[in-house]
C-alpha cells in the first residue's frame, strides 16, 4: 500500500471480488479488518468482506423523505424490539407503526460492535451494519420497506468515541487519537487531523446516501473534544445540506450545554441541525410524575411544573441560569426558536436504561398523570419522540446490556454498579449486587418488548388513545407548523398554589394552540386576571379525562387533567415568556 499526501494508505487491486474476505496485515504481523468495512466475515476481530454497494435493487428509488414538522419519532433497539431481534423483525411491525401514527423510526446505533448484543454505543466499525441484525442487506430492506409505507428511518450515530472491543485504529493510526485529551471513554478523537475529520463526515454521508437513511441523531456532541475553529457538527451539517439539497434530510443532536447556534433558523428553515433533544423537558416531566430528586433531577425538584411550562413555551429550562447539579451556569436564550427546534420525550433509551433496573415511567407514576403527560407530549408543537412500547404503556424494563467477557466484562459490570453508589438506595454493596449484570444474557432477554401486552384491556386503551392523539396532531397541528412561525411564539402562566399551568403557542395563520394542564390531585380555579376570553370557543383537540372540558368551561380544571384547544384568539393575559 502507498501513503498519499492526505494521510491515507491506498491500494488498487482486482484480487478481491464481492463476497470475498480480506484484511490488512500490519508490520507487526497483526491482521486487522478494514476500518471502513461494509460487512464482516464474523465479528469485529475477523476479516472484512468486499461488498458491491450498487447490488441492492431499490423499490423506492424516488423517495425524497418527509417534511420535518411531520416527524413523530419512535426510538427502538433492533435486538429487543421484535422476537427476531433483527432488521426483518422491524419490517414485520412497520404496518402497525404506521397505523399508530408514527412517521419516523429511529434506530439505536447499528454500527458493528464487540459481541452479539449491546446498545450499539460501543461501535468500532462505523461503516458496517451489525451482522447479527442482518448486515447491510437487511438494513437496506428495512429502509426500503419503511419508505414503501411513507415512514422515515433515522439512525443514531456516535462520533465522540469508539468502543473498547475491536478498535484497531490505534495499532496502525495512533494519530487518530489525542492521548493527552481525555473523555469518559478514553483518548479523544483527533478532529484537528483532516483525514480523521473526513472519515467521520464521510460516514454520515455514507448512511444518508448508500442506505438512503432520512436523518441522523448525533450522540452526545458535547463530548466531542474538537480543538479546531470549526466544530465538527457545523461542518458535518453544512456538508449534508450541500450534498442533499433535493431531499428531506434531517439531523438532530444530543447536547448537555443547552446551546442554540446549531439549531438556528433562516426563513423558517434550519440552516444546520433540525432540532436538539430537550432533556430539560424530560427531567421536568419525570420529577412531576415521580417526585424523584437525586442526581440531575435535583435541578428540577422545586419548580418542576413552572419549568415544564417554560420548556414547552420557550425551549430550554436552563437558559443561562445556574445549575446546582453541574455547578455552573448553563445554556443560552432559546425563546426565539420555533417549537420544532426541539425534540421532546417522556422516555428514551438513556432515561430508562440508565436506571439501575431499567424501569419505565409506567411503573414509577400514576397512570392518570402519565396519560396526561403523554397527551402533552403528543399534542404540543415540539417534535415528539416515544421509546418502543410507550404507545401502549409497556412496563417491560430496558436494561443496560453488553456482551463482553474476561477482564473487560468484569470492568463493565463493576463500573455499572459503581455508578449508583451516590444514590441512597445503593450506598450498601449488597444492594448494588442486585443491579443486573450487563453481560448476562438474562439481562438482555428481560429487555425484550412483550407484544402480547397489547391484547390486555389497559394496554389496548392506551394504544387507542395514542392513535387518536397522533391522528389529531397530523390533521390539525402539523399544518400550522410549516414555514416561519412568529418569533417567541410561546407564552405561559403557572399557578402559585397547585401543579397547574397554561401554555399558548402562536402558530401559522394566526392560530393559537392552548394547553390547560393540572397535574395535581386538587382542582384548579383559573385566575380571571390571567385567562381572558371565551373558554368554550375554538376546536377541542383533547380532554383527559372527558369531563375536564365541561369543568374548564366554568373556569375550573380538575386534577390531574389536560385540555388542548385550537383557537383564533389569545386567551392569556400577562403571561411569561
PDB file of C-alpha atoms in Angstrom, residues 66 74 93-105 145-151 467 470-471 474:
ATOM      1  CA  UNK A  66     -40.976  13.951   4.562  1.00  0.00           C
ATOM      2  CA  UNK A  74     -40.358   6.007  17.531  1.00  0.00           C
ATOM      3  CA  UNK A  93     -44.087  -4.268  12.594  1.00  0.00           C
ATOM      4  CA  UNK A  94     -43.995  -1.350  10.134  1.00  0.00           C
ATOM      5  CA  UNK A  95     -47.698  -1.542   9.265  1.00  0.00           C
ATOM      6  CA  UNK A  96     -48.533  -1.454  12.974  1.00  0.00           C
ATOM      7  CA  UNK A  97     -46.332   1.610  13.499  1.00  0.00           C
ATOM      8  CA  UNK A  98     -47.876   3.403  10.545  1.00  0.00           C
ATOM      9  CA  UNK A  99     -51.398   2.656  11.799  1.00  0.00           C
ATOM     10  CA  UNK A 100     -50.421   4.007  15.223  1.00  0.00           C
ATOM     11  CA  UNK A 101     -49.425   7.330  13.687  1.00  0.00           C
ATOM     12  CA  UNK A 102     -45.644   7.024  13.771  1.00  0.00           C
ATOM     13  CA  UNK A 103     -43.886   8.764  10.870  1.00  0.00           C
ATOM     14  CA  UNK A 104     -40.232   8.011  11.675  1.00  0.00           C
ATOM     15  CA  UNK A 105     -38.452   5.085  13.291  1.00  0.00           C
ATOM     16  CA  UNK A 145     -39.917  -1.273   3.319  1.00  0.00           C
ATOM     17  CA  UNK A 146     -40.304   1.775   5.546  1.00  0.00           C
ATOM     18  CA  UNK A 147     -40.265   4.133   2.575  1.00  0.00           C
ATOM     19  CA  UNK A 148     -42.880   1.995   0.826  1.00  0.00           C
ATOM     20  CA  UNK A 149     -45.164   2.806   3.755  1.00  0.00           C
ATOM     21  CA  UNK A 150     -44.269   6.504   3.893  1.00  0.00           C
ATOM     22  CA  UNK A 151     -42.147   6.100   7.024  1.00  0.00           C
ATOM     23  CA  UNK A 467     -53.659   6.713  17.906  1.00  0.00           C
ATOM     24  CA  UNK A 470     -51.444  11.354  16.688  1.00  0.00           C
ATOM     25  CA  UNK A 471     -54.273  11.463  14.172  1.00  0.00           C
ATOM     26  CA  UNK A 474     -51.175  15.307  11.889  1.00  0.00           C
TER      27      UNK A 474
END
